[in-house]
Steps between C-alpha positions, in 0.01 A plus 500: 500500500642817404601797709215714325213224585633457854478937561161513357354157637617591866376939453177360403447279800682764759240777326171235533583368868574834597142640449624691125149417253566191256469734235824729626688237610491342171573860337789565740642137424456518144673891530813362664514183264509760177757705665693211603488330170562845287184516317342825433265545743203622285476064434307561826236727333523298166403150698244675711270601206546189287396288812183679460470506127239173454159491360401225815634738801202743416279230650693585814341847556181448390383163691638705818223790388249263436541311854410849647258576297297218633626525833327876495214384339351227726623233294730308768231553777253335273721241449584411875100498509475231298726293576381523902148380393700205340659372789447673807339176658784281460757497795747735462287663238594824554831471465403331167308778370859708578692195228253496269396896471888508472508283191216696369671837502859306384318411169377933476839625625789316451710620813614344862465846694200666324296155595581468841436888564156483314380153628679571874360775504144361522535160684765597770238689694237299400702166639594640832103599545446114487739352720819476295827628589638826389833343410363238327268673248757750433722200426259336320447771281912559448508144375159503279692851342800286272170304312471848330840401357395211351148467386503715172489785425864481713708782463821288630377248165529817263824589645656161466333486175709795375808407669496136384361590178211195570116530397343679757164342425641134588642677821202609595370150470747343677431698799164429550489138652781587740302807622217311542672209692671739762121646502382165590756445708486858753093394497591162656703697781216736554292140582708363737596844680099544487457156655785520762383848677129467624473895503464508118115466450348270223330763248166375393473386141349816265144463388491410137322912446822597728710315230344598200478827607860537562567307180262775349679796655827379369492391166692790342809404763453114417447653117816669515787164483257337236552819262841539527654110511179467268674702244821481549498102403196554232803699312263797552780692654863513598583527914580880394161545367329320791633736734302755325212325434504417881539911596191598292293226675587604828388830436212444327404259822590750711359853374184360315437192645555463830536841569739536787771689365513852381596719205707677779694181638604435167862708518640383844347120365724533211837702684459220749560274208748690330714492822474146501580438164792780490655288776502158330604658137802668705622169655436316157720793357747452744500161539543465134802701493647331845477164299645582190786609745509182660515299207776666341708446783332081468375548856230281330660242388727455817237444713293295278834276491528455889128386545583238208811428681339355811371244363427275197116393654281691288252472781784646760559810276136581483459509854787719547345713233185507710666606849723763273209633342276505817838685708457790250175500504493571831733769502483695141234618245347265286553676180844563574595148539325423236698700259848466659456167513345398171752376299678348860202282528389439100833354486472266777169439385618385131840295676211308705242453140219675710212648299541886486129508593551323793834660615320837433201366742731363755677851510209680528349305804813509681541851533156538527534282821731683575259825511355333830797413612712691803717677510411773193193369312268766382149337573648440890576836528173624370307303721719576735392867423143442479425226848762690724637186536904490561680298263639298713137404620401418161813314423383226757149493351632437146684210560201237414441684187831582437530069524187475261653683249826348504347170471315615187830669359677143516206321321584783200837439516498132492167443295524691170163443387323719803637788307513380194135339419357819390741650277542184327162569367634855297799341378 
C-alpha cells in the first residue's frame, strides 16, 4: 500500500471518528491525497460533478420529495390506519402494524431515515399508550427503517445501480423478498415480546365496516406502490420517470384529494427536500471523487486481495464479506461505501462467480443493516431523536431484531435464488 493511500485512508478515519461530517472528511482526505500525489487539485471539482452527472441519480431527489409529499398529505397516517385494522387483534399486533406500515411507506419512499421518522413518528406514542415499552418501539421502528432500503423504489438500489453499472429494475426486484423476510421476521419478535409481558393488551379484532372503512380511506396510499412498481416493470417508465410520476400523485392526493396540505406548505415541503437531496448529491460528489482517488493509488485492489487471501472457502470469504460490510455499515454512510467500495467489492464478487444482482442485493442489505445498527446508523439516531430514548437504551432493545435480520442476511448470502427469483423473470 502506498504512502499516498496510507495518508488519505488514515485522515479520513481520524476526520470521521473525530466528529468531522462524512462528507468533509472524505473532501479533506481526498484534498491531502491530490496534494500528496501532485495532481492539480481542480481533479477534486472535476470528480465531484461527474459523480453527479447520471440520468438514474435524479430519482434520488425526487422520491425524497415525493415521500414528503405524502407524509404532509395524510398519506402515511392513512396507511398506519389500515394496516392496524389488519392486525391489531393478533398478539403483538401493534407492533406489527409498526413492520408492516413500515414496508408500506418503504415501497412510496425508498429511504431508511425518512421511514422510521414518518412511521415512528405515529406508532411510538401510540405503542407506549398500550403497554409497550418506550425503548422498544423506538427500536422497533429503527430496525423496520433499513426495509425502506430494500423494497423498491430503494434509493441505496439506484445508487449501486449507477456505481455497478447493473439494471436497476432487477435490483429493485431482488430486494423485495429479503425486505419482506426481515418484515416477517421483526413481526415474529413483536409476538413473542407481546406474549412474554402480560401488560401489552390483546386489541380486539376490527369489525369488517372498521376494515373496509380503513381499506376505503386508504386506497390512494395502498394505490401509490401499485402505480409506480406498476409502471416501472410494465416498461411504462424508467426509475427516473417514476420518481416524477410518484411527486405529481402525491400532490394531487394531497391538495385535491385528501385535502390536508396547503398551497402555502408547498415551499418549506419542497426546501425540506432539497436539503435532503443537496446532502446525498454532495456525498455522491464527493464520494465519487474520494474513490477515483483510492483506486488510483489500488487501495481497491489491495484490500480486495487480503480478504481473498484468508482463505480459499468460498463460503469463509463471504462471511468475512458480511462482518466487513456490516462493520462499515455501522460506522459510515451508506452511499459512501457504496461508491468507494464498488469496484473493491465487484471484484471480489466476479473472483467468487457471484451474480452481480445478488452481490448488488447483498451490499445493499448490509449497510442497510447497518442503518440500525450502533454505533452511527441514521434510523437509530432518528429514533433516537424522535422517542427520547438514549442510544445506548435502544442499542439493548435492537439486539433481537438486529439477530432477525442477520439471520435473513445469511439466507441471501448463501441462497442466491431469495434475491434472485424475481429478476430472473426480466432477464
Amino acid at each position: 500500500m502506498s504512502t499516498v493511500a496510507i495518508a488519505i485512508l488514515a485522515t479520513f478515519l481520524i476526520s470521521m471518528f473525530g466528529g468531522v461530517p462524512i462528507a468533509f472528511a472524505l473532501g479533506l482526505a481526498s484534498v491531502l491525497g491530490l496534494y500528496m500525489a501532485d495532481f492539480p487539485l481542480v481533479i477534486l471539482a472535476q470528480r465531484l460533478i461527474a459523480g453527479t452527472q447520471s440520468f438514474s441519480i435524479l430519482a434520488i431527489p425526487g422520491f425524497i420529495l415525493a415521500g414528503d409529499l405524502m407524509m404532509h398529505g395524510g398519506l402515511s397516517r392513512r396507511l398506519v390506519k389500515f394496516c392496524q385494522a389488519l392486525v391489531q387483534h393478533v398478539t403483538g399486533g401493534l407492533g406489527m402494524v409498526t413492520v408492516l406500515s413500515a414496508t408500506f411507506f418503504a415501497a412510496i419512499s425508498g429511504s431508511a431515515p425518512a421511514t422510521t421518522a414518518t412511521i415512528g413518528g405515529i406508532m411510538i406514542p401510540e405503542m407506549e399508550k398500550r403497554g409497550w415499552k418506550r425503548d422498544f418501539s423506538a427500536a422497533l421502528s429503527a430496525a423496520s427503517g433499513p426495509i425502506g432500503q430494500m423494497i423498491p423504489p430503494s434509493i441505496p438500489m439506484i445508487i449501486w445501480g449507477v456505481v455497478a453499472e447493473d439494471s436497476i429494475n432487477q435490483l429493485f426486484l431482488a430486494g423485495i423478498i429479503p425486505g419482506l423476510l426481515i418484515a416477517l421476521g421483526l413481526m415474529l419478535v413483536c409476538w413473542i415480546v407481546a406474549r412474554r409481558s402480560p401488560h401489552i393488551p390483546r386489541e380486539s379484532r376490527a369489525t369488517r365496516k372498521e376494515l373496509l372503512d380503513s381499506l376505503w380511506a386508504g386506497k390512494w396510499s395502498l394505490l401509490a406502490p401499485v402505480l409506480i412498481l406498476g409502471g416501472i416493470y410494465g416498461s411504462v417508465f424508467t426509475p427516473t420517470e417514476a420518481s416524477a410520476i410518484a411527486v405529481f400523485y402525491a400532490l394531487i392526493v394531497g391538495l385535491f384529494i385528501h385535502r390536508e396540505m396547503k398551497l402555502a406548505a408547498l415551499p418549506s415541503i419542497v426546501m425540506a427536500a432539497m436539503r435532503t437531496s443537496a446532502i446525498v448529491c454532495f456525498i455522491i460528489g464527493i464520494a465519487s471523487a474520494f474513490g477515483w482517488l483510492v483506486a488510483i493509488e489500488q487501495l481497491p485492489s489491495a484490500i480486495a486481495s487480503g480478504i481473498m487471501s484468508v482463505s480459499t472457502n468460498p463460503i469463509v470469504i463471504l462471511l468475512i464479506l458480511n462482518l466487513f460490510l456490516l462493520f462499515i455499515g455501522a460506522i459510515m454512510d451508506n452511499i459512501a461505501a457504496m461508491i468507494i467500495l464498488g469496484t473493491t467489492l465487484s471484484s471480489i464478487g466476479a473472483q467468487l462467480g457471484l451474480d452481480p444482482i445478488h452481490l448488488g442485493a447483498m451490499v445493499v442489505i448490509n449497510l442497510a443493516i447497518g442503518m440500525a445498527t450502533p454505533p452511527f446508523g441514521y434510523s437509530l439516531f432518528v429514533a433516537s431523536a424522535i422517542s427520547g430514548q438514549s442510544i445506548e437504551r435502544l442499542s439493548v432493545a435492537l439486539w433481537p431484531m438486529l439477530l432477525v435480520s442477520f439471520v435473513v442476511l445469511m439466507l441471501v448470502t448463501y441462497v442466491p435464488a431469495i434475491t434472485l427469483f424475481l429478476p430472473s423473470f426480466i432477464r
